[in-house]
Amino acid sequence: MKNTLAQYKQQVEAALEALPMEGAPEPLRSAMRYSLLSGGKRLRGCLLLAACDMAGGNVADALPFACALEMIHAYSLIHDDLPAMDNDTVRRGKPTNHVVYGEAVAILAGDGLLTHAVEVMAASCHPMAFRALGEIVGAAGVRGMLAGQTLDVTLEGTRPDVETVQRIHKGKTAALLTAPLTAGLILGGAGEKEIQAGREYGYHLGMAFQIVDDLLDLEGDPALMGKTLGKDLEEGKITWPAAVGIEQARKDAAWHVDQAVKALDCFEKKAEFLQALAVSTLNRVQ
Amino acid sequence: MKNTLAQYKQQVEAALEALPMEGAPEPLRSAMRYSLLSGGKRLRGCLLLAACDMAGGNVADALPFACALEMIHAYSLIHDDLPAMDNDTVRRGKPTNHVVYGEAVAILAGDGLLTHAVEVMAASCHPMAFRALGEIVGAAGVRGMLAGQTLDVTLEGTRPDVETVQRIHKGKTAALLTAPLTAGLILGGAGEKEIQAGREYGYHLGMAFQIVDDLLDLEGDPALMGKTLGKDLEEGKITWPAAVGIEQARKDAAWHVDQAVKALDCFEKKAEFLQALAVSTLNRVQ
């Protein structure tokens, strides 16, 4: 599994490096590239390529969409880190965008990455480009990621019920891990039933991923995580362990991974990589 | 001309009111609607409908794209007004978005309007939807509107040369007045030569519009403008009159209007409305 993941990641990295941002004036271009090319797992991009592959599609044709997902993810982190939002100064061991470029340019860099993500998808000649674009933008939108962000920001410091925490994590994290599956399958030529299976996998993977993320903030290695730990608890952030306790959170993460694995059974042998990836979520250290 | 404009405006207003934002949680939905439905000329939406009409297209089918342009315009104003950007507290006679909803929600409301604009276009079944979407998003992107915003923010307080001022206004204003023309013509079924004519009209209309805007800030009626005047000069904003002088700015506005009118001559009688609209730019008071 690790080899395949590394190959997908390399393709996404190369495509991101090669993105045509020449027309963007400085310091906008540098600010956009600073956050976009600052490392990270490229999980969203890799998931999209893997889903396209699983459906028997051409991975190279899906690359603009993998890049778009990574740009949308990078934009959400830039805006999330702003002083008016989470006020984070370090991410992946480096100063956050607004610390380096100032708040005004950081806001524009986020806007720029979101807009450029759509531009790159709109330039694709893939016959399913329009539908895949709709899936990805919908996941990033006011019923998806932005819904989660809004609830997260406005409810911070409160103790919402478990259903609300679930709604936040579904929007904040699972939406942008579901879109790579559905869009990748659409680009790969999958049928509606398969797309629906991918949607379920993405949701459960996303929930597991967020729970493990919350657990790592409590129990992880600060050197590997590249950020200050224990911050969530200190700042009254809404997390799964805070809502249900650490032991139950561990069980829930395992359950979601199990559901994710089962969702892809219809793909038989072809699902091996994505199923192994889901299982590996439980053991990640960063 | 005024009757036709009022009819287009009414169609745009009704479509904006009816936008499906139900899934957006509070206060995101209210914050998005606050800025989107706070009046304004709806110039971008009306231009798109007029261009579609001029090409003989169905105006009703073009409405989602008119709404998208107005959402993109509203998002740009919300982010532009933020404390880290222009720090404006009043717009159209009302407190700006962040004054009412706070900075965090205002940032998300801007992000939400941009994303929703793309969602609404991506939901269209129009055969030319994908290309029209590309035109509009390209105009809003890092080579268009965001290029202008970036130069404007980073050069504020300096006295850039005339070419740079032109580049700023082309990006900041003309890009989002050109896209309604090209996208509207595309949706209306126009040919490449006609689309190019529309592109020229949009550019010159945009430049004239921005110059008149700068002049109104110096000489307009504060009650009609719904904002404090003279602020541009006081804050060292980059304006056309500051670059070339008031008299020359008036001449340049008239020249751009003339060029805009000429650009549409190939449409003969059908261009009457858009040509009259360009001429009226010179006499606007708000």
Coordinates of C-alpha atoms in Angstrom, one line a residue:
Chain A
M1 CA 0.0 0.0 0.0
K2 CA 2.7 2.4 0.9
N3 CA 4.3 2.2 -2.5
T4 CA 1.1 3.0 -4.3
L5 CA 0.4 5.9 -2.0
A6 CA 3.9 7.3 -2.6
Q7 CA 3.3 7.0 -6.3
Y8 CA 0.0 8.9 -6.2
K9 CA 1.5 11.5 -3.9
Q10 CA 4.4 12.0 -6.3
Q11 CA 2.0 12.6 -9.2
V12 CA 0.0 15.1 -7.2
E13 CA 3.1 17.0 -6.0
A14 CA 4.5 17.2 -9.5
A15 CA 1.1 18.5 -10.9
L16 CA 0.8 21.1 -8.1
E17 CA 4.4 22.3 -8.8
A18 CA 3.5 22.7 -12.5
L19 CA 0.3 24.7 -11.9
P20 CA -0.1 27.7 -14.2
M21 CA -0.2 30.6 -11.8
E22 CA 2.1 32.8 -13.9
G23 CA -0.6 35.5 -14.3
A24 CA -0.9 36.0 -10.6
P25 CA 0.9 39.2 -9.4
E26 CA 3.3 39.1 -6.5
P27 CA 3.0 38.7 -3.6
L28 CA -0.2 36.8 -4.3
R29 CA 1.5 34.0 -6.3
S30 CA 4.2 33.4 -3.7
A31 CA 1.6 33.4 -0.9
M32 CA -0.5 30.9 -2.7
R33 CA 2.5 28.6 -3.4
Y34 CA 3.8 29.0 0.1
S35 CA 0.7 27.2 1.6
L36 CA 0.0 24.9 -1.4
L37 CA 3.5 23.5 -1.6
S38 CA 4.3 23.3 2.1
G39 CA 4.1 19.5 2.3
G40 CA 1.2 17.7 3.8
K41 CA 0.0 14.2 3.1
R42 CA -1.9 15.1 -0.1
L43 CA -4.5 12.7 1.1
R44 CA -7.4 14.3 -0.8
G45 CA -5.5 14.3 -4.1
C46 CA -4.3 10.7 -3.6
L47 CA -7.8 9.5 -2.7
L48 CA -9.1 11.0 -6.0
L49 CA -6.5 9.3 -8.1
A50 CA -7.1 6.0 -6.2
A51 CA -10.8 6.2 -6.8
C52 CA -10.4 6.9 -10.5
D53 CA -7.9 4.0 -10.7
M54 CA -10.3 1.7 -8.9
A55 CA -13.0 2.5 -11.5
G56 CA -10.6 1.7 -14.3
G57 CA -10.1 5.4 -15.4
N58 CA -7.0 7.2 -16.6
V59 CA -5.3 8.7 -13.6
A60 CA -3.4 11.4 -15.6
D61 CA -6.8 12.9 -16.8
A62 CA -7.9 13.1 -13.2
L63 CA -4.9 15.1 -12.0
P64 CA -6.4 18.6 -12.4
F65 CA -9.2 17.5 -10.0
A66 CA -6.7 16.1 -7.5
C67 CA -4.9 19.5 -7.6
A68 CA -8.2 21.3 -7.2
L69 CA -8.9 19.4 -4.0
E70 CA -5.5 20.2 -2.6
M71 CA -6.0 23.9 -3.5
I72 CA -9.3 23.9 -1.7
H73 CA -7.8 22.2 1.3
A74 CA -4.9 24.7 1.4
Y75 CA -7.4 27.7 1.1
S76 CA -9.4 26.4 4.0
L77 CA -6.3 26.1 6.2
I78 CA -5.2 29.7 5.3
H79 CA -8.5 31.2 6.2
D80 CA -8.9 28.9 9.2
D81 CA -5.5 30.0 10.6
L82 CA -6.4 33.8 10.4
P83 CA -6.4 35.8 13.6
A84 CA -10.2 36.3 13.3
M85 CA -10.6 32.5 13.1
D86 CA -8.3 30.0 14.9
N87 CA -5.4 32.5 15.2
D88 CA -2.8 29.8 14.5
T89 CA 0.8 30.9 13.9
V90 CA 2.4 27.6 13.1
R91 CA 1.3 24.8 10.7
R92 CA 3.4 21.9 9.5
G93 CA 6.3 23.3 11.5
K94 CA 6.2 26.6 9.5
P95 CA 4.8 30.1 10.2
T96 CA 1.2 30.3 8.9
N97 CA 0.4 32.3 5.8
H98 CA -0.7 35.5 7.5
V99 CA 2.4 35.5 9.7
V100 CA 4.5 35.6 6.6
Y101 CA 2.5 37.7 4.1
G102 CA 0.2 39.7 6.4
E103 CA -3.6 39.3 6.8
A104 CA -4.7 41.1 3.7
V105 CA -2.6 39.0 1.3
A106 CA -3.4 35.8 3.3
I107 CA -7.2 36.4 2.7
L108 CA -6.5 37.0 -1.0
A109 CA -4.3 33.9 -1.2
G110 CA -7.1 31.8 0.2
D111 CA -9.6 33.4 -2.2
G112 CA -7.1 32.8 -5.0
L113 CA -6.6 29.1 -4.3
L114 CA -10.3 28.5 -4.1
T115 CA -10.9 30.3 -7.4
H116 CA -7.9 28.7 -9.1
A117 CA -9.1 25.3 -8.1
V118 CA -12.3 25.9 -10.0
E119 CA -10.4 27.4 -13.0
V120 CA -8.2 24.4 -13.2
M121 CA -11.2 22.0 -13.3
A122 CA -13.1 24.3 -15.7
A123 CA -10.1 24.0 -18.1
S124 CA -10.3 20.2 -18.2
C125 CA -11.5 18.5 -21.4
H126 CA -12.6 15.3 -19.6
P127 CA -16.2 14.4 -20.6
M128 CA -17.2 14.1 -17.0
A129 CA -15.4 17.3 -15.9
F130 CA -18.6 19.3 -15.3
R131 CA -20.1 16.8 -13.0
A132 CA -16.9 16.1 -11.1
L133 CA -16.5 19.9 -10.6
G134 CA -20.0 20.1 -9.2
E135 CA -19.2 17.3 -6.7
I136 CA -16.1 19.0 -5.5
V137 CA -17.5 22.5 -5.2
G138 CA -20.6 21.2 -3.5
A139 CA -18.4 19.5 -0.8
A140 CA -16.5 22.7 -0.3
G141 CA -19.7 24.8 -0.1
V142 CA -22.2 26.1 2.4
R143 CA -23.8 22.6 2.9
G144 CA -20.4 21.0 3.2
M145 CA -17.1 22.2 4.5
L146 CA -18.3 25.8 5.1
A147 CA -21.2 24.5 7.2
G148 CA -18.8 22.6 9.4
Q149 CA -16.4 25.6 9.7
T150 CA -19.3 27.9 10.6
L151 CA -20.6 25.7 13.4
D152 CA -17.1 25.1 14.6
V153 CA -16.3 28.9 14.8
T154 CA -19.7 29.9 16.3
L155 CA -19.9 27.1 18.9
E156 CA -16.3 27.2 20.1
G157 CA -16.1 27.2 23.9
T158 CA -19.5 25.5 24.2
R159 CA -20.2 21.8 24.8
P160 CA -22.5 20.9 22.0
D161 CA -24.4 17.5 21.9
V162 CA -22.9 14.5 20.1
E163 CA -25.1 15.0 17.0
T164 CA -23.8 18.6 16.6
V165 CA -20.2 17.5 16.9
Q166 CA -20.9 14.8 14.3
R167 CA -22.4 17.5 12.0
I168 CA -19.4 19.7 12.5
H169 CA -16.9 16.9 11.6
K170 CA -19.0 15.7 8.7
G171 CA -18.8 19.2 7.2
K172 CA -15.4 20.2 8.3
T173 CA -13.5 17.0 7.4
A174 CA -15.6 14.3 5.9
A175 CA -17.1 16.4 3.1
L176 CA -13.7 17.1 1.6
L177 CA -12.7 13.4 2.0
T178 CA -15.9 12.2 0.3
A179 CA -15.6 14.4 -2.8
P180 CA -12.3 12.8 -3.9
L181 CA -14.1 9.4 -3.9
T182 CA -17.2 10.5 -5.7
A183 CA -15.4 12.8 -8.2
G184 CA -12.6 10.2 -8.8
L185 CA -15.2 7.5 -9.5
I186 CA -17.2 9.8 -11.8
L187 CA -14.0 10.6 -13.7
G188 CA -13.1 6.9 -13.8
G189 CA -16.5 6.1 -15.4
A190 CA -18.1 4.3 -12.4
G191 CA -21.9 3.7 -12.2
E192 CA -24.3 5.3 -9.7
K193 CA -24.2 2.4 -7.3
E194 CA -20.4 2.5 -7.2
I195 CA -20.4 6.2 -6.7
Q196 CA -22.7 5.8 -3.8
A197 CA -20.4 3.2 -2.3
G198 CA -17.5 5.6 -2.6
R199 CA -19.6 8.3 -0.9
E200 CA -20.1 6.0 2.1
Y201 CA -16.4 5.1 2.3
G202 CA -15.5 8.8 2.1
Y203 CA -17.8 9.7 4.9
H204 CA -16.6 7.0 7.3
L205 CA -12.9 7.6 6.4
G206 CA -13.5 11.3 7.1
M207 CA -15.1 10.7 10.5
A208 CA -12.3 8.2 11.5
F209 CA -9.7 10.7 10.3
Q210 CA -11.1 13.5 12.4
I211 CA -11.4 11.4 15.5
V212 CA -7.8 10.2 15.2
D213 CA -6.8 13.8 14.6
D214 CA -8.5 14.9 17.8
L215 CA -6.8 11.9 19.7
L216 CA -3.4 12.9 18.3
D217 CA -3.8 16.4 19.6
L218 CA -4.2 14.8 23.1
E219 CA -1.7 12.0 22.8
G220 CA 0.5 12.6 19.7
D221 CA 4.2 13.4 19.3
P222 CA 4.6 17.2 18.9
A223 CA 7.8 16.8 16.8
L224 CA 5.9 14.5 14.3
M225 CA 2.8 16.7 14.3
G226 CA 4.6 19.9 13.6
K227 CA 2.4 21.9 15.9
T228 CA 1.7 22.6 19.6
L229 CA -0.4 19.8 21.1
G230 CA -3.1 20.0 23.7
K231 CA -4.3 23.2 22.1
D232 CA -7.7 21.9 21.3
L233 CA -8.6 21.2 24.9
E234 CA -7.0 24.4 26.2
E235 CA -8.9 26.5 23.7
G236 CA -12.3 24.8 24.2
K237 CA -12.3 23.3 20.7
I238 CA -15.1 21.0 19.8
T239 CA -13.5 17.5 19.5
W240 CA -14.9 13.9 19.5
P241 CA -12.9 12.8 22.6
A242 CA -14.3 15.8 24.5
A243 CA -17.8 14.8 23.5
V244 CA -17.6 11.0 24.2
G245 CA -14.4 10.4 26.1
I246 CA -11.0 9.0 24.9
E247 CA -11.9 5.3 25.2
Q248 CA -15.2 5.6 23.3
A249 CA -13.5 7.9 20.7
R250 CA -11.0 5.1 20.0
K251 CA -13.8 2.6 19.5
D252 CA -15.7 5.0 17.2
A253 CA -12.7 5.5 15.0
A254 CA -12.3 1.7 14.6
W255 CA -16.0 1.4 13.8
H256 CA -15.9 4.1 11.1
V257 CA -12.8 2.4 9.6
D258 CA -14.7 -0.9 9.6
Q259 CA -17.7 0.7 7.8
A260 CA -15.4 2.4 5.3
V261 CA -13.8 -1.0 4.4
K262 CA -17.2 -2.7 4.1
A263 CA -18.5 0.0 1.8
L264 CA -16.0 -0.8 -0.9
D265 CA -16.6 -4.6 -0.9
C266 CA -18.5 -4.3 -4.2
F267 CA -15.2 -3.4 -5.9
E268 CA -13.6 -6.7 -4.7
K269 CA -9.9 -6.9 -5.3
K270 CA -9.7 -3.4 -6.8
A271 CA -10.6 -1.9 -3.4
E272 CA -7.5 -3.3 -1.6
F273 CA -5.5 -0.1 -1.7
L274 CA -8.3 2.1 -0.4
Q275 CA -9.3 -0.4 2.2
A276 CA -5.8 -0.7 3.5
L277 CA -5.5 3.1 3.5
A278 CA -8.6 3.3 5.8
V279 CA -7.2 0.7 8.2
S280 CA -3.9 2.6 8.3
T281 CA -5.7 5.7 9.5
L282 CA -6.0 4.1 13.0
N283 CA -2.2 3.8 13.3
R284 CA -1.1 7.2 11.9
V285 CA 1.2 9.3 14.0
Q286 CA 0.9 12.6 12.2
Chain B
M1 CA -33.3 52.0 -21.8
K2 CA -34.4 52.6 -18.2
N3 CA -37.4 50.3 -18.6
T4 CA -35.4 47.4 -20.0
L5 CA -32.8 47.9 -17.3
A6 CA -35.5 47.8 -14.6
Q7 CA -36.9 44.6 -16.1
Y8 CA -33.5 42.9 -16.1
K9 CA -32.9 44.1 -12.5
Q10 CA -36.2 42.8 -11.3
Q11 CA -35.4 39.3 -12.8
V12 CA -32.0 39.3 -11.1
E13 CA -33.4 40.4 -7.8
A14 CA -36.2 37.7 -7.8
A15 CA -33.6 35.0 -8.7
L16 CA -31.3 36.1 -6.0
E17 CA -34.1 36.1 -3.4
A18 CA -35.0 32.5 -4.5
L19 CA -31.5 31.1 -4.3
P20 CA -31.4 27.7 -2.5
M21 CA -29.2 28.4 0.6
E22 CA -31.4 26.3 2.9
G23 CA -28.6 23.9 3.8
A24 CA -26.3 26.7 5.1
P25 CA -26.3 26.9 8.9
E26 CA -26.9 30.1 10.8
P27 CA -25.4 32.7 11.0
L28 CA -23.7 31.9 7.7
R29 CA -26.9 32.0 5.7
S30 CA -28.0 35.3 7.2
A31 CA -24.6 36.9 6.7
M32 CA -24.5 35.8 3.0
R33 CA -28.0 37.1 2.4
Y34 CA -27.3 40.3 4.3
S35 CA -24.7 41.4 1.8
L36 CA -26.2 39.7 -1.3
L37 CA -29.6 41.3 -0.8
S38 CA -28.6 44.7 0.3
G39 CA -29.5 46.5 -2.9
G40 CA -27.0 47.6 -5.4
K41 CA -27.4 48.3 -9.1
R42 CA -27.1 44.6 -10.1
L43 CA -25.1 45.9 -13.1
R44 CA -23.2 42.6 -13.6
G45 CA -26.3 40.5 -13.6
C46 CA -28.2 42.9 -15.9
L47 CA -25.2 43.0 -18.3
L48 CA -25.2 39.2 -18.6
L49 CA -28.9 39.1 -19.3
A50 CA -28.6 41.9 -21.8
A51 CA -25.7 40.2 -23.6
C52 CA -27.6 36.9 -23.8
D53 CA -30.7 38.8 -25.1
M54 CA -28.6 40.6 -27.7
A55 CA -27.3 37.2 -29.0
G56 CA -30.9 36.0 -29.2
G57 CA -30.7 33.6 -26.3
N58 CA -33.2 32.7 -23.6
V59 CA -32.8 35.1 -20.7
A60 CA -34.4 32.7 -18.1
D61 CA -31.7 30.1 -18.7
A62 CA -29.0 32.6 -18.1
L63 CA -30.3 33.7 -14.7
P64 CA -28.1 31.3 -12.6
F65 CA -25.1 32.9 -14.2
A66 CA -26.4 36.4 -13.5
C67 CA -26.8 35.4 -9.9
A68 CA -23.3 33.9 -9.8
L69 CA -21.8 37.2 -10.9
E70 CA -23.7 39.1 -8.2
M71 CA -22.6 36.6 -5.6
I72 CA -19.0 36.9 -6.7
H73 CA -19.3 40.7 -6.6
A74 CA -20.9 40.5 -3.1
Y75 CA -18.1 38.2 -1.8
S76 CA -15.4 40.6 -3.1
L77 CA -17.0 43.5 -1.3
I78 CA -17.3 41.6 2.0
H79 CA -13.6 40.6 1.9
D80 CA -12.6 44.0 0.6
D81 CA -14.3 45.7 3.5
L82 CA -12.5 43.6 6.2
P83 CA -10.4 45.4 8.8
A84 CA -7.2 43.8 7.3
M85 CA -8.2 45.1 3.9
D86 CA -10.0 48.5 3.4
N87 CA -11.5 48.5 6.9
D88 CA -14.8 50.0 5.7
T89 CA -17.6 50.1 8.2
V90 CA -20.4 51.4 5.9
R91 CA -21.5 50.3 2.5
R92 CA -24.7 51.3 0.7
G93 CA -25.7 53.2 3.8
K94 CA -25.6 50.1 6.0
P95 CA -23.0 48.6 8.4
T96 CA -20.6 46.3 6.5
N97 CA -20.8 42.5 7.0
H98 CA -18.0 42.1 9.6
V99 CA -19.5 45.0 11.7
V100 CA -22.8 43.1 11.9
Y101 CA -21.6 39.4 12.0
G102 CA -18.0 39.7 13.2
E103 CA -14.8 39.1 11.2
A104 CA -14.8 35.2 11.3
V105 CA -18.4 34.9 9.9
A106 CA -17.7 37.7 7.4
I107 CA -14.7 35.8 6.0
L108 CA -16.8 32.6 5.8
A109 CA -19.8 34.5 4.2
G110 CA -17.4 35.7 1.5
D111 CA -16.0 32.2 1.0
G112 CA -19.6 30.9 1.0
L113 CA -20.8 33.4 -1.7
L114 CA -17.9 32.6 -4.0
T115 CA -18.4 28.8 -3.6
H116 CA -22.2 29.1 -4.0
A117 CA -21.8 31.1 -7.1
V118 CA -19.9 28.1 -8.7
E119 CA -22.4 25.6 -7.3
V120 CA -25.3 27.4 -8.9
M121 CA -23.5 27.5 -12.2
A122 CA -22.5 23.9 -11.9
A123 CA -26.2 22.9 -11.4
S124 CA -27.2 24.5 -14.7
C125 CA -28.3 22.2 -17.6
H126 CA -27.5 24.8 -20.2
P127 CA -25.4 23.2 -23.0
M128 CA -22.9 26.1 -22.8
A129 CA -22.8 26.1 -18.9
F130 CA -19.3 24.8 -18.6
R131 CA -17.7 27.3 -20.9
A132 CA -19.7 30.2 -19.3
L133 CA -18.6 29.1 -15.9
G134 CA -15.0 29.1 -17.0
E135 CA -15.3 32.7 -18.3
I136 CA -16.8 33.9 -15.0
V137 CA -14.4 32.1 -12.7
G138 CA -11.4 33.2 -14.8
A139 CA -12.5 36.8 -14.5
A140 CA -12.8 36.4 -10.7
G141 CA -9.4 34.6 -10.5
V142 CA -5.8 35.4 -9.9
R143 CA -5.3 36.8 -13.4
G144 CA -8.4 38.9 -13.1
M145 CA -10.2 40.4 -10.1
L146 CA -7.8 39.0 -7.5
A147 CA -4.8 40.4 -9.4
G148 CA -6.3 43.9 -9.2
Q149 CA -7.2 43.5 -5.6
T150 CA -3.7 42.3 -4.7
L151 CA -2.0 45.2 -6.5
D152 CA -4.5 47.7 -5.0
V153 CA -3.8 46.4 -1.4
T154 CA 0.0 46.1 -1.7
L155 CA 0.5 49.4 -3.6
E156 CA -1.8 51.5 -1.4
G157 CA -0.2 54.8 -0.3
T158 CA 2.3 54.8 -3.2
R159 CA 1.9 56.7 -6.5
P160 CA 2.2 53.9 -9.2
D161 CA 2.6 54.9 -12.9
V162 CA -0.4 55.1 -15.1
E163 CA 0.1 51.6 -16.6
T164 CA 0.0 50.1 -13.1
V165 CA -3.2 52.0 -12.2
Q166 CA -4.7 50.8 -15.5
R167 CA -3.7 47.2 -14.6
I168 CA -5.3 47.5 -11.2
H169 CA -8.6 48.9 -12.6
K170 CA -8.6 46.3 -15.4
G171 CA -8.4 43.5 -12.8
K172 CA -10.4 45.1 -10.0
T173 CA -13.4 46.4 -12.0
A174 CA -13.2 45.6 -15.7
A175 CA -12.7 41.8 -15.4
L176 CA -16.0 41.4 -13.6
L177 CA -17.8 43.7 -16.1
T178 CA -16.3 41.8 -19.0
A179 CA -17.3 38.4 -17.9
P180 CA -21.1 39.2 -18.0
L181 CA -20.6 40.1 -21.7
T182 CA -18.6 37.1 -22.8
A183 CA -20.6 34.6 -20.6
G184 CA -23.9 36.1 -21.6
L185 CA -23.0 36.0 -25.3
I186 CA -21.8 32.4 -24.9
L187 CA -25.0 31.4 -23.3
G188 CA -27.0 33.2 -26.0
G189 CA -25.3 31.2 -28.7
A190 CA -23.1 34.0 -30.2
G191 CA -20.0 33.2 -32.4
E192 CA -16.4 33.9 -31.5
K193 CA -16.2 37.3 -33.3
E194 CA -19.3 38.5 -31.4
I195 CA -17.8 37.2 -28.1
Q196 CA -14.7 39.1 -28.8
A197 CA -16.7 42.3 -29.5
G198 CA -18.4 41.8 -26.1
R199 CA -15.0 41.4 -24.4
E200 CA -14.0 44.8 -25.8
Y201 CA -17.2 46.5 -24.7
G202 CA -16.9 45.0 -21.2
Y203 CA -13.3 46.2 -20.8
H204 CA -14.0 49.8 -21.9
L205 CA -17.3 49.9 -19.9
G206 CA -15.3 48.7 -16.9
M207 CA -12.6 51.3 -17.2
A208 CA -15.2 54.1 -17.7
F209 CA -17.1 52.8 -14.7
Q210 CA -14.1 52.8 -12.4
I211 CA -13.0 56.3 -13.5
V212 CA -16.5 57.7 -12.9
D213 CA -16.5 55.9 -9.6
D214 CA -13.2 57.6 -8.6
L215 CA -14.6 61.0 -9.8
L216 CA -17.8 60.5 -7.8
D217 CA -15.7 59.9 -4.7
L218 CA -14.2 63.4 -5.2
E219 CA -17.3 65.2 -6.5
G220 CA -20.4 63.1 -5.7
D221 CA -23.3 63.4 -3.4
P222 CA -22.7 61.5 -0.1
A223 CA -26.4 60.9 0.4
L224 CA -26.8 59.2 -3.0
M225 CA -23.5 57.3 -2.7
G226 CA -24.4 55.8 0.7
K227 CA -20.8 56.2 1.9
T228 CA -18.3 58.7 3.2
L229 CA -16.7 60.6 0.3
G230 CA -13.2 61.9 -0.2
K231 CA -12.0 58.7 1.6
D232 CA -10.0 57.6 -1.4
L233 CA -7.8 60.7 -1.4
E234 CA -7.5 60.8 2.3
E235 CA -6.4 57.1 2.5
G236 CA -3.9 57.3 -0.4
K237 CA -6.0 55.0 -2.6
I238 CA -5.0 54.4 -6.1
T239 CA -7.4 56.3 -8.4
W240 CA -7.5 57.4 -12.0
P241 CA -7.9 61.2 -11.2
A242 CA -5.0 60.9 -8.8
A243 CA -2.9 59.5 -11.6
V244 CA -3.8 61.8 -14.5
G245 CA -5.8 64.7 -12.9
I246 CA -9.6 65.3 -12.8
E247 CA -9.9 66.9 -16.3
Q248 CA -8.0 64.2 -18.1
A249 CA -9.9 61.5 -16.1
R250 CA -13.2 63.0 -17.4
K251 CA -11.9 62.8 -21.0
D252 CA -10.6 59.3 -20.5
A253 CA -14.0 58.1 -19.2
A254 CA -15.7 59.6 -22.3
W255 CA -13.1 57.9 -24.6
H256 CA -13.7 54.5 -23.0
V257 CA -17.5 54.9 -23.4
D258 CA -17.0 55.8 -27.0
Q259 CA -14.8 52.7 -27.5
A260 CA -17.4 50.5 -25.8
V261 CA -20.2 51.8 -28.0
K262 CA -18.1 51.2 -31.2
A263 CA -17.2 47.7 -30.1
L264 CA -20.9 46.6 -30.4
D265 CA -21.5 48.1 -33.8
C266 CA -21.5 44.6 -35.3
F267 CA -24.7 43.9 -33.4
E268 CA -26.5 46.8 -35.2
K269 CA -29.9 47.6 -33.7
K270 CA -29.7 44.8 -31.1
A271 CA -26.9 46.7 -29.4
E272 CA -28.9 49.8 -28.7
F273 CA -29.6 49.0 -25.0
L274 CA -26.0 48.1 -24.1
Q275 CA -24.7 51.1 -26.0
A276 CA -27.1 53.5 -24.2
L277 CA -26.1 51.9 -20.9
A278 CA -22.5 52.6 -21.6
V279 CA -23.3 56.3 -22.4
S280 CA -25.4 56.6 -19.2
T281 CA -22.3 55.6 -17.2
L282 CA -21.0 59.2 -17.7
N283 CA -24.0 60.7 -16.1
R284 CA -24.5 58.4 -13.1
V285 CA -24.7 59.9 -9.7
Q286 CA -24.3 56.8 -7.6

